[in-house]
Coordinates of C-alpha atoms in Angstrom, one line a residue:
X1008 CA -165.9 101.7 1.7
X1009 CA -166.5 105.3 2.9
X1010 CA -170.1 106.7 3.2
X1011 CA -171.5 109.8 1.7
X1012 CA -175.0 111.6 3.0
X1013 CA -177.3 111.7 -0.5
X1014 CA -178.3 114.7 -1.5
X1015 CA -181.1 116.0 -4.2
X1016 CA -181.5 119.7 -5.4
X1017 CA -184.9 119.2 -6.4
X1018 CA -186.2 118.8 -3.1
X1019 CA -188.0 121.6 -1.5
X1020 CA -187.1 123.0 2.1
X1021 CA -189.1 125.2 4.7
X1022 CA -186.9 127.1 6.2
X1023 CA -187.3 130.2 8.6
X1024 CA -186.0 133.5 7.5
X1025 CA -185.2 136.1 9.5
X1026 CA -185.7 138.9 6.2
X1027 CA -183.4 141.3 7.7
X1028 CA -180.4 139.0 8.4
X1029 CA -180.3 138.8 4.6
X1030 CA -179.5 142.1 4.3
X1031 CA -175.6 141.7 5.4
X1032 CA -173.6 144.7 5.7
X1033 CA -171.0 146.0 2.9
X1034 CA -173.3 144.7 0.2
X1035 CA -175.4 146.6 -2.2
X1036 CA -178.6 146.1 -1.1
X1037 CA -177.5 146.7 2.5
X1038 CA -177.0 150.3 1.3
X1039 CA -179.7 150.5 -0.8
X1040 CA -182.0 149.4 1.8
X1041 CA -180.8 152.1 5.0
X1042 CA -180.3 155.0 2.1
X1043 CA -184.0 154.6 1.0
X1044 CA -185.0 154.1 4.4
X1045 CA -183.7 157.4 5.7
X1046 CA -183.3 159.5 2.6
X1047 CA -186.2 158.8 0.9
X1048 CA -189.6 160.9 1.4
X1049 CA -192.1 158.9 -0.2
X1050 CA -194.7 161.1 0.8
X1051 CA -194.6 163.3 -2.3
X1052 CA -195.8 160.0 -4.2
X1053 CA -199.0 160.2 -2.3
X1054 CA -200.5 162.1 -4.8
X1055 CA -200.3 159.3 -7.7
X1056 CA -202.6 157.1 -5.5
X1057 CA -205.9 157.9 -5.4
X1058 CA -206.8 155.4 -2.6
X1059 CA -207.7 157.4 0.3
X1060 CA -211.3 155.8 0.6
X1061 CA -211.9 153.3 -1.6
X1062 CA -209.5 150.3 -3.3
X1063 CA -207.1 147.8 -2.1
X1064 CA -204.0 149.2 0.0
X1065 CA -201.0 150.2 -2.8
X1066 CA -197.4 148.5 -2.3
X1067 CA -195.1 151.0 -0.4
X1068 CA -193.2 153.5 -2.9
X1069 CA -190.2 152.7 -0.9
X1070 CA -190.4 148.5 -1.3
X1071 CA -190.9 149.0 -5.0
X1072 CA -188.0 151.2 -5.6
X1073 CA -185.7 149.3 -3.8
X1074 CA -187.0 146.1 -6.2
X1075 CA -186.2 148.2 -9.0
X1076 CA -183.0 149.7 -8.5
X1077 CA -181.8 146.1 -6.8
X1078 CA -183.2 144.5 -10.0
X1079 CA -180.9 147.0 -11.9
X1080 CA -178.0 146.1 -9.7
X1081 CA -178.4 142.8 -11.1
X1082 CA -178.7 143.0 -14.6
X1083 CA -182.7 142.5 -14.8
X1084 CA -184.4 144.8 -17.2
X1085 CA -187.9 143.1 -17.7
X1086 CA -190.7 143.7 -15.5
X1087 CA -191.6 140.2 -15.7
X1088 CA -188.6 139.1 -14.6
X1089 CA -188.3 141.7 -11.7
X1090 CA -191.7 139.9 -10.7
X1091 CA -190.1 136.6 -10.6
X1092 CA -187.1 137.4 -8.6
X1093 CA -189.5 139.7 -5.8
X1094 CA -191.2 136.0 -5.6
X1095 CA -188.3 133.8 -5.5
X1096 CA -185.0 135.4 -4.7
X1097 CA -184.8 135.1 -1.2
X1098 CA -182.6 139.0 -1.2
X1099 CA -185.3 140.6 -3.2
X1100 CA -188.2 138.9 -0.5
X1101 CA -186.3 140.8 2.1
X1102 CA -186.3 144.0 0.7
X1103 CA -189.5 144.1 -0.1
X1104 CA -190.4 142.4 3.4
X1105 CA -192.3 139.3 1.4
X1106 CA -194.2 141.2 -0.7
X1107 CA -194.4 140.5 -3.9
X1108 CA -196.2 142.8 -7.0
X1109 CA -196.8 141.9 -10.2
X1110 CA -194.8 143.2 -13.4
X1111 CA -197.9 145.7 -14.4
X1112 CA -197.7 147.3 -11.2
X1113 CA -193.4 147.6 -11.6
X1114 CA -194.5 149.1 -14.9
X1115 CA -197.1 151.5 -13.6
X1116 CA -194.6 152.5 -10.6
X1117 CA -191.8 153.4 -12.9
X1118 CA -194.0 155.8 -15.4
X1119 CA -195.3 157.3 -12.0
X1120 CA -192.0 157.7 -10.7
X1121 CA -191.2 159.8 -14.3
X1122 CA -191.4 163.2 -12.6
X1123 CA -190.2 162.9 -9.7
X1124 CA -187.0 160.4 -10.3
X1125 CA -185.4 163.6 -10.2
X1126 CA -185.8 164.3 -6.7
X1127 CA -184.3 160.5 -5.8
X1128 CA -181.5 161.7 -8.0
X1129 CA -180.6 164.5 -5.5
X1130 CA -181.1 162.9 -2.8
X1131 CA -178.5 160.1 -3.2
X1132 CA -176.0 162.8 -4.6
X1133 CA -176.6 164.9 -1.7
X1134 CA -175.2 161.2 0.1
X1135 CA -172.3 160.9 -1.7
X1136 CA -171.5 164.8 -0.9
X1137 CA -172.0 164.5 2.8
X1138 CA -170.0 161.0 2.8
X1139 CA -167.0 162.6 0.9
X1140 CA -167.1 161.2 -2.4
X1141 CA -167.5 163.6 -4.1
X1142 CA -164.0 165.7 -5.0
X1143 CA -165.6 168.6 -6.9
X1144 CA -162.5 170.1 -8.9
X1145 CA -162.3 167.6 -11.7
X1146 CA -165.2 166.2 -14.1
X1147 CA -165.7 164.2 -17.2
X1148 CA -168.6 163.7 -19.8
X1149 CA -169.2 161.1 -22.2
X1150 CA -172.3 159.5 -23.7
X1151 CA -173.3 155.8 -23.9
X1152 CA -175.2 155.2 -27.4
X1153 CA -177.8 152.5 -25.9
X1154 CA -180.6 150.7 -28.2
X1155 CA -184.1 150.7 -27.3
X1156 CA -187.0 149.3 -28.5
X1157 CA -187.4 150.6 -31.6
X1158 CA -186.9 149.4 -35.2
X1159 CA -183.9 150.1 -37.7
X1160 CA -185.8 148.7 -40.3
X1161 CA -188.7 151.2 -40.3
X1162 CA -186.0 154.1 -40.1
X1163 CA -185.4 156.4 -43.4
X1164 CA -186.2 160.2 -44.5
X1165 CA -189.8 161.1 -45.6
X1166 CA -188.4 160.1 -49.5
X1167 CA -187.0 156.8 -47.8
X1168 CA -190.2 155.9 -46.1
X1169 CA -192.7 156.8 -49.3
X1170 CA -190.1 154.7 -51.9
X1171 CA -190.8 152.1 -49.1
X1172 CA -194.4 152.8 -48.8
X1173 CA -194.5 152.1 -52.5
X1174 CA -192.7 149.3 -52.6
X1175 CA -194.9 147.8 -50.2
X1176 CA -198.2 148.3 -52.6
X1177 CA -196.1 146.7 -55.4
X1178 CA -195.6 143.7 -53.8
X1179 CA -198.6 143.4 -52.3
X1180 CA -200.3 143.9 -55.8
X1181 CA -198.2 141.5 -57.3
X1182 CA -199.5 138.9 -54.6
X1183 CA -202.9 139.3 -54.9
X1184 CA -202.9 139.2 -58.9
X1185 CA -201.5 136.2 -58.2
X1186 CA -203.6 134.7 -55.1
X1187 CA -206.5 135.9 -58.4
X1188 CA -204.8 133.8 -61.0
X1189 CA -204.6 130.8 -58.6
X1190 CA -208.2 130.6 -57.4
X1191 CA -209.6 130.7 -60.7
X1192 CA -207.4 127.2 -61.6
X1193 CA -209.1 125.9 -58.2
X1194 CA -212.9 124.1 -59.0
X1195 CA -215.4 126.2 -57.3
X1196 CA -216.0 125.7 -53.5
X1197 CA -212.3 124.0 -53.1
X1198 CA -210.7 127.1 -52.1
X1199 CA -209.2 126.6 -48.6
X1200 CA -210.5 128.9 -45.7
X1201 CA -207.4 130.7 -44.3
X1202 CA -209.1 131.8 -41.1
X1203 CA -208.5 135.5 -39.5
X1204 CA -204.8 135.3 -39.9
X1205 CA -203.3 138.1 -42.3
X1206 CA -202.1 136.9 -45.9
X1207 CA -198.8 138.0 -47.0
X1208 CA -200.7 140.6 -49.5
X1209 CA -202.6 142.2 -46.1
X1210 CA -199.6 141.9 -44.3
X1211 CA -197.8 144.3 -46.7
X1212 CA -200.6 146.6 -47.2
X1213 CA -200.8 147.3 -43.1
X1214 CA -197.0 148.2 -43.6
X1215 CA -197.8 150.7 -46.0
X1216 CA -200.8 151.7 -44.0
X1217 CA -198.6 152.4 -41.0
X1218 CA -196.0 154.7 -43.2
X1219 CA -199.1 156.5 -44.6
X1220 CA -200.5 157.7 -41.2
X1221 CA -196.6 158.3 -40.0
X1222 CA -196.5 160.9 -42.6
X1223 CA -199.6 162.4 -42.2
X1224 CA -199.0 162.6 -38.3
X1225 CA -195.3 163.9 -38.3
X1226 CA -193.0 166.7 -40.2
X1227 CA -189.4 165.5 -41.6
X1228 CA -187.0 165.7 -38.7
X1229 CA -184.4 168.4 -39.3
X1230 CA -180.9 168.0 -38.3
X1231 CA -178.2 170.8 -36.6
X1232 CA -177.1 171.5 -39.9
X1233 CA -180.5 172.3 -41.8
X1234 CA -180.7 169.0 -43.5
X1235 CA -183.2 166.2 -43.0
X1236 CA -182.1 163.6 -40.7
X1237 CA -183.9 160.1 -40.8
X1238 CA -187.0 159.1 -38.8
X1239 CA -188.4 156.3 -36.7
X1240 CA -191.9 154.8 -37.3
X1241 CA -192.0 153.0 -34.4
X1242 CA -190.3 156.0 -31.6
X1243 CA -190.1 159.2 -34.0
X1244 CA -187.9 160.7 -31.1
X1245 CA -185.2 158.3 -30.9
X1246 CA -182.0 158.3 -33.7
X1247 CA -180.0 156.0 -35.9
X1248 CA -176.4 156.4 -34.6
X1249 CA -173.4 154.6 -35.7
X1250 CA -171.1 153.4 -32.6
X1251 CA -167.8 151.1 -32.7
X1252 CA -170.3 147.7 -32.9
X1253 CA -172.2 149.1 -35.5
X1254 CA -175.3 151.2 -36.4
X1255 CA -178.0 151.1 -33.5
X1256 CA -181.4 152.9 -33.2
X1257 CA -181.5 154.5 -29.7
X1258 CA -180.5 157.4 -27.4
X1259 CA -177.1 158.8 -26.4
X1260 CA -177.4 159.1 -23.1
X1261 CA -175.4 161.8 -21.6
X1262 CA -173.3 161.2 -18.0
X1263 CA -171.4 163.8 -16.1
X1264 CA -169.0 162.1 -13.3
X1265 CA -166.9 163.0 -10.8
X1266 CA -163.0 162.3 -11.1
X1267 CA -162.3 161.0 -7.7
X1268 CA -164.8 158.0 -7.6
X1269 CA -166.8 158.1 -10.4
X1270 CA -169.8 159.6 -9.2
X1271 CA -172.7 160.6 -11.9
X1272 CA -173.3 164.5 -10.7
X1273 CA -175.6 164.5 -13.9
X1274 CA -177.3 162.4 -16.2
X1275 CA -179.3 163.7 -19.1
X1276 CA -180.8 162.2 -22.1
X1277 CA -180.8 165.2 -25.3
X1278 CA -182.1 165.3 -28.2
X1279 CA -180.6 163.9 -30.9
X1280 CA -178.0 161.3 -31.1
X1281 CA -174.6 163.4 -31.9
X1282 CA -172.5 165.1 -28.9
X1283 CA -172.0 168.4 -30.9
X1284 CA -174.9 170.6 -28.8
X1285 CA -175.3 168.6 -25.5
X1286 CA -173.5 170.4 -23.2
X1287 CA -175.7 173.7 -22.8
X1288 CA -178.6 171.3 -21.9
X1289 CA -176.7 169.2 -19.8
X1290 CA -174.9 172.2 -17.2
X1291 CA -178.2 173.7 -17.2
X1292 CA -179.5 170.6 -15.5
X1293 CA -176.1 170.2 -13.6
X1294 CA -176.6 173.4 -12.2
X1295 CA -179.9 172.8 -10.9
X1296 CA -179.4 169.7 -9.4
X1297 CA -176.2 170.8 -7.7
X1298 CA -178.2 173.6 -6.4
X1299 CA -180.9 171.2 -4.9
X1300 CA -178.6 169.2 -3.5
X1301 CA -176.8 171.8 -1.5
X1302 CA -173.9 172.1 -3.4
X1303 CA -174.3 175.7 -4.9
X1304 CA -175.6 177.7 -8.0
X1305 CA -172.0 177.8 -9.4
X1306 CA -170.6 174.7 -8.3
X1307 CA -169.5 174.4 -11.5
X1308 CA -167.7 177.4 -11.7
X1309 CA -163.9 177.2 -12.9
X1310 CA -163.8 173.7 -12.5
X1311 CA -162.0 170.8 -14.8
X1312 CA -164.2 169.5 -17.4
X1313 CA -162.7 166.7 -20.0
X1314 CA -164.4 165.2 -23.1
X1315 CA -163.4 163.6 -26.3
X1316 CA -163.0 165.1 -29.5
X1317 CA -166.8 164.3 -30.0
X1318 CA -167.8 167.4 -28.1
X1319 CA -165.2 170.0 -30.1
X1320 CA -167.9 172.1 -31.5
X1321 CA -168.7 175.8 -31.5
X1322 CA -171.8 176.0 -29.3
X1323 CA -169.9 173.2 -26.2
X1324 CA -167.2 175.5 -26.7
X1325 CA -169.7 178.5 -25.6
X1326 CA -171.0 176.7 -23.2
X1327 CA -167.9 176.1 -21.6
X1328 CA -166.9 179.9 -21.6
X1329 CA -170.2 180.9 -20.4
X1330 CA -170.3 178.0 -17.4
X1331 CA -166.3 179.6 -16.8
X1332 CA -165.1 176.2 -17.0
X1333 CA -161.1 174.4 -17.4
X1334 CA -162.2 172.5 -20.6
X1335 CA -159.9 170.2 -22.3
X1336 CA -162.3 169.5 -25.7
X1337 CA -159.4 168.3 -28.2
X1338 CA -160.5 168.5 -31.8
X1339 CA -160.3 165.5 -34.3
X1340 CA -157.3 165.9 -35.3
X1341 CA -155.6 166.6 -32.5
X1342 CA -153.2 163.7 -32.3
X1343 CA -151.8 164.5 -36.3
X1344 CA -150.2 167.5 -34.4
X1345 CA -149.0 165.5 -31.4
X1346 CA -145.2 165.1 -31.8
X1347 CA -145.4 161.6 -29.7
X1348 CA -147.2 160.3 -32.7
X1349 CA -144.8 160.9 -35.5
X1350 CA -143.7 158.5 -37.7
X1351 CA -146.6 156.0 -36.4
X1352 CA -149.1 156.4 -39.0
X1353 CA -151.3 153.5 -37.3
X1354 CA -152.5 156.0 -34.7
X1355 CA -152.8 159.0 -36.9
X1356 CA -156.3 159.4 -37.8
X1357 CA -154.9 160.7 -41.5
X1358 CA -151.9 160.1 -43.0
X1359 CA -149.5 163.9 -43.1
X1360 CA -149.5 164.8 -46.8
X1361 CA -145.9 164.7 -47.7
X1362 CA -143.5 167.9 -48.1
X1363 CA -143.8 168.5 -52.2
X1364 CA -141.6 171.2 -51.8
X1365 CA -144.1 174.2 -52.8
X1366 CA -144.1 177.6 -50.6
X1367 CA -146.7 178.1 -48.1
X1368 CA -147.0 181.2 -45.5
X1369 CA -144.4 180.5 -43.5
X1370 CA -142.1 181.2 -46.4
X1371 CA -143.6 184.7 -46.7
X1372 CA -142.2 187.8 -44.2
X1373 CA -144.6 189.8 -42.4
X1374 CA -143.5 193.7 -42.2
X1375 CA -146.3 194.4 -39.5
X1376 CA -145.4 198.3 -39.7
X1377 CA -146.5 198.4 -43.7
X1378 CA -148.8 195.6 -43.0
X1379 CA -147.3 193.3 -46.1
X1380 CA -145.5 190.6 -46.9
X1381 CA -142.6 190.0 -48.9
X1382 CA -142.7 186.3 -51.0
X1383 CA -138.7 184.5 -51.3
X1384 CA -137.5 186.6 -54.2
X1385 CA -138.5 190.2 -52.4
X1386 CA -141.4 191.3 -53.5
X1387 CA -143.9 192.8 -51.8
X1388 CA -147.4 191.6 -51.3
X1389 CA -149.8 194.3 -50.4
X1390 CA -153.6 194.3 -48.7
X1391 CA -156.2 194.8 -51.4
X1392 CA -158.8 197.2 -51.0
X1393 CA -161.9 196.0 -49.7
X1394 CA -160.9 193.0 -48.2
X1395 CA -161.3 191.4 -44.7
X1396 CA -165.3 190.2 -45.7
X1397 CA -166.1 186.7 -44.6
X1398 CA -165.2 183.5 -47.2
X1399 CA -168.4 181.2 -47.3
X1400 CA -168.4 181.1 -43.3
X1401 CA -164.6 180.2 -42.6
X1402 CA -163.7 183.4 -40.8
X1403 CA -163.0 186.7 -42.3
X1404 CA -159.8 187.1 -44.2
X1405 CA -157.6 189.3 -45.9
X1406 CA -156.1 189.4 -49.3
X1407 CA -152.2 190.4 -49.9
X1408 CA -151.6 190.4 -53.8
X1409 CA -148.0 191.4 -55.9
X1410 CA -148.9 194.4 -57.5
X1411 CA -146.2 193.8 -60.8
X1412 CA -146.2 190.5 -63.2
X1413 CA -143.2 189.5 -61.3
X1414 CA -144.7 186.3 -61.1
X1415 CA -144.5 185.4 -64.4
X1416 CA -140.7 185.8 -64.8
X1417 CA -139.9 184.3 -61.8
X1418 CA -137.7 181.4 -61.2
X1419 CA -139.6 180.2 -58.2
X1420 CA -143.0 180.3 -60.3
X1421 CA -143.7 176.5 -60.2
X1422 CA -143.0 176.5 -56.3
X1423 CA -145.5 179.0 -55.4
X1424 CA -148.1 179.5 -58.2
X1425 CA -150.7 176.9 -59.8
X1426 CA -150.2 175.6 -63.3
X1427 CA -152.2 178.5 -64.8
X1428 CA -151.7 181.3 -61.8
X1429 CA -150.4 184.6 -62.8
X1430 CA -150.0 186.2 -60.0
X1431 CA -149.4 185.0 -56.3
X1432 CA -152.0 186.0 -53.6
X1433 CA -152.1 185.3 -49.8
X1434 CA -155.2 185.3 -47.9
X1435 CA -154.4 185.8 -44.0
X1436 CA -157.2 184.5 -41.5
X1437 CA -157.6 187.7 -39.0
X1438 CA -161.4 186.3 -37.6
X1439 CA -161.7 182.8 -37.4
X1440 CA -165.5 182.1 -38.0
X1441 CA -165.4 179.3 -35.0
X1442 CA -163.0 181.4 -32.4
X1443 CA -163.9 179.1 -29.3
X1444 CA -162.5 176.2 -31.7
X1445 CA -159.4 177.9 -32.5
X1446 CA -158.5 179.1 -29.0
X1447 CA -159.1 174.9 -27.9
X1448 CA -157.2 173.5 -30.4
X1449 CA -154.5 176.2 -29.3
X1450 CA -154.6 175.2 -25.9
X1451 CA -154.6 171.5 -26.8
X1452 CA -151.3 171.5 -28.1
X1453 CA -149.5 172.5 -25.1
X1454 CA -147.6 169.9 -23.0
X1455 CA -150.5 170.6 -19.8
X1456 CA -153.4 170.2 -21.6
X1457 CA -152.4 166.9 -22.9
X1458 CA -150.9 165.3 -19.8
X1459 CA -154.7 166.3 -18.6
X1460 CA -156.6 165.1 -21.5
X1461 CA -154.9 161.8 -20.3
X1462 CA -157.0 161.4 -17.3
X1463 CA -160.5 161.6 -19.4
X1464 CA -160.8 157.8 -19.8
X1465 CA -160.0 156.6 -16.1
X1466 CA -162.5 158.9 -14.8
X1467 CA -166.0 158.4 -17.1
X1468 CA -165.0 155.0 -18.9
X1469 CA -165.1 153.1 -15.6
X1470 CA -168.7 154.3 -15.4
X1471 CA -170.2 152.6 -18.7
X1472 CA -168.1 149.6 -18.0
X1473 CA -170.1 149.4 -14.3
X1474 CA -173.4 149.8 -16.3
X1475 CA -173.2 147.9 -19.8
X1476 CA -170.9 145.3 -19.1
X1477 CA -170.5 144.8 -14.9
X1478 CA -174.1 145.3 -14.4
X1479 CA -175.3 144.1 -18.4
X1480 CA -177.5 147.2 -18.6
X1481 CA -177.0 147.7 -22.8
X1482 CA -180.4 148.2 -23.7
X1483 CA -183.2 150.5 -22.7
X1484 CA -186.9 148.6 -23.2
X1485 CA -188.8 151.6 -23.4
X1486 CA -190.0 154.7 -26.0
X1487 CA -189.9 158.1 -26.3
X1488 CA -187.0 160.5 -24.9
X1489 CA -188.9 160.9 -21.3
X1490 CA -189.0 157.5 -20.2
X1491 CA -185.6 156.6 -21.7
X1492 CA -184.7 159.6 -19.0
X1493 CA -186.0 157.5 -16.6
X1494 CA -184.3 154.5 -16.6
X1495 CA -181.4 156.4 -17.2
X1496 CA -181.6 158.2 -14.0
X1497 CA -182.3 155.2 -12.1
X1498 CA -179.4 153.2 -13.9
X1499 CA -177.3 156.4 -12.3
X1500 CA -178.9 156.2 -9.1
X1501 CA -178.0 152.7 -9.0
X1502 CA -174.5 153.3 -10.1
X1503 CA -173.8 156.1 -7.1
X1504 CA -175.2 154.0 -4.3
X1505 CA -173.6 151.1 -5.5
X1506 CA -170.2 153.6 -5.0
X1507 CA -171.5 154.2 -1.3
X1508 CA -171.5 150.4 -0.9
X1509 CA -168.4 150.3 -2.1
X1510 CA -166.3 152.9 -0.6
X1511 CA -168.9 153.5 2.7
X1512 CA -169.7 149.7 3.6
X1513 CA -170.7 151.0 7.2
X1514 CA -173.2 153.1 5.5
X1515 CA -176.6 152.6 7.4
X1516 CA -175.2 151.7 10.9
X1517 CA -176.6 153.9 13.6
X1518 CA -174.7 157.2 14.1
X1519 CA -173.6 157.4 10.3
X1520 CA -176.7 158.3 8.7
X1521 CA -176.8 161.7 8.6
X1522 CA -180.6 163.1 8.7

């Protein structure tokens, strides 16, 4: 009978380690480890520790930000369990050389890091310019609508949050007229001590409590379009956005990348959780950092930018005149006009209204030397006086009117007037209110534009799949816009050197660092 070594995996082993053969070439941390190495001037950090003559020596700035951005590369979000892997994860004890902090000092690292993550940021892309990966002509922005920790319960308008408030009084009212009625059923001196813990009645009243001093702290939050959006209790800045899974509380965090390997040039978190206004914000920050990073103030300039119909608004539209960009911003309802789509209602967003027969402009003539128009039967439509003012912010229009009762004699009457119309009148759009609209939606429809559009996905998709479902980065533990901006910078940091490990795997070997 044959004879097999035992073996037991709970056994422990002392082994030597040589830390740096850990770090093998091609991998992530490889390139993470040489990039911070040579790149990263840790001096400017010094500043934050205020060490110089008395208290314990402070962990390197360099060892703790390759622990977090490695941690990141892995999927690990919580401090705590950054900690446990710098202790027990033999590739995380060789980065950091065997040290191993604690998860409060992670967390302090990371707020200290706040202001000047953006330096890292142009550091690495000034990498990925000076190794070629970045192409430079084409771009694509999208935003990934991430949770944080914040509640959607405690989420509602100021009149939302007071019917709440009250609510909260009632209920607790209603419990402690009945705790009352109780005791007084109970002999005296039987009542059970409950100890410090909170009864359900005290319980409810701290909720009210806490929507009370909300309001007195905080003014309703007003939305783009003048109304009142809701608010958060427990992060006021974050929003309540509705995404494909559902309705999440959270930021939309913004990412501008690079068509030909999917490098973040930009990533931004704005205010708000629609795409509508982001994209003035977002090239002003664009511009900067491409300037920092050597690439030039107008980098920019005349380039490709593509984005989904979530960014056809009027001021992205001015944005992207004023930057001089290539834009391809479709509008929603973009594909009802696309004549690949017809007859397949399933991908039409809305279903054509069917021909009923009745006249519309087209069946009118246009005599541009009289400037009127002349309706099926002949008759002629003239301009009326005064016209050409704007209609309740659609545009400015003018109005062409039959001067005779024609109309009512007419055997055509039911095609082109309403039940009780007397007389037919056209009104001719000459200003659109939203002209950078208009002139997109123009230049959507044209055979280019859409053979164009169809490269938007392949070049910003691939980079949320990387970080919410390669990577499992789909949540955001933190508050508050600025350290959400954080993490999301360092989730794009790690996303761009993990593209240097993957298309530069010799990064880090002597002679291809560039100093």
């Amino acid at each position: 009978m044959a004879r097999f070594k035992t073996y037991d995996y709970s056994q422990g082993l002392m082994v030597p380690v040589n830390l740096d053969e850990q770090i093998e070439p091609g991998t992530f941390e490889y390139a993470l480890h040489h990039l911070i190495e040579a790149r990263y001037d840790d001096t400017f950090l010094a500043e934050e520790f205020a060490n110089d003559e008395t208290g314990r020596p402070a962990y390197p700035p360099k060892l703790l930000l390759k622990a977090i951005l490695f941690a990141y590369s892995q999927g690990i979000l919580s401090s705590r369990k950054i900690e446990r892997a710098c202790k027990h994860n033999i590739r995380f004890m060789a980065l950091l050389c065997g040290e191993g902090p604690d998860h409060s000092t992670i967390a302090e690292f990371i707020r200290k890091l706040g202001r000047h993550v953006e330096r890292v940021f142009v550091d690495v892309l000034t990498v990925c310019h000076e190794e070629g990966l970045l192409e430079g002509t084409h771009f694509a922005v999208d935003g990934l609508k991430l949770p944080t920790n914040a509640a959607k319960e405690w989420s509602g308008t100021f009149k939302t949050l007071k019917r709440k408030r009250d609510k909260f009084r009632q209920k607790a009212a209603a419990l402690m007229k009945e705790h009352k009625r109780r005791d007084r059923r109970l002999a005296k001196g039987k009542t059970e001590v409950a100890g410090d813990a909170l009864t359900p009645a005290e319980k409810l009243l701290s909720k009210a409590a806490k929507i009370d001093a909300y309001l007195a702290d905080h003014e309703p939050r007003m939305g783009v379009s003048g109304k009142e959006v809701q608010s958060n209790l427990t992060d006021p800045e974050s929003s309540k956005m509705h995404t494909s899974k559902g309705t999440t509380q959270g930021y939309n965090c913004q990412a501008l990348a690079d068509a030909s390997h999917q490098i973040i040039t930009t990533a931004n978190v704005p205010e708000g959780g629609q795409d509508g206004r982001v994209l003035g914000e977002l090239f002003e920050q664009a511009n900067q950092q491409a300037h920092q990073a050597g690439l030039g103030a107008d980098f920019y300039q005349g380039k490709e930018l593509l984005a989904d119909a979530n960014y056809h608004s009027e001021p992205n539209l001015e944005t992207v005149a004023a930057q001089q960009l290539d834009a391809v911003i479709p509008d929603p309802n973009h594909r009802d006009r696309d004549e690949r789509y017809e007859g397949r209602d399933k991908h039409l967003r809305k279903v054509r209204p069917k021909d009923t027969g009745r006249f519309t402009r087209e069946h009118f003539h246009h005599d541009e030397e009289s400037d009127t128009y002349h309706c099926p039967k002949g008759q002629t439509l003239r301009r009326k006086p005064g016209s050409g003012s704007s209609a309740g912010g659609k545009g400015k229009f003018h109005k062409y009117e039959i001067d005779s009762d024609f109309c009512e004699i007419c055997e055509f009457r039911s095609r082109c007037l309403s039940k009780n119309g007397k007389r037919r009148t056209l009104s001719i759009c000459v200003e659109p209110a939203r002209p950078h609209c208009q002139a997109m939606r123009d230049k959507v429809d044209t055979p280019e534009a859409r053979e164009r559009y169809s490269y938007r996905m392949g070049t910003i998709e691939p980079v949320f799949a990387n970080l919410r479902h390669a990577k499992g980065l789909n949540r955001i533990n933190y508050r508050g816009r600025e350290k959400v901006a954080v993490i999301w910078k360092l989730w794009s940091i790690m996303h761009n050197i993990g593209k240097i490990a993957l298309y530069r795997p010799e990064y880090g070997v002597e002679g291809v660092i560039r100093g």
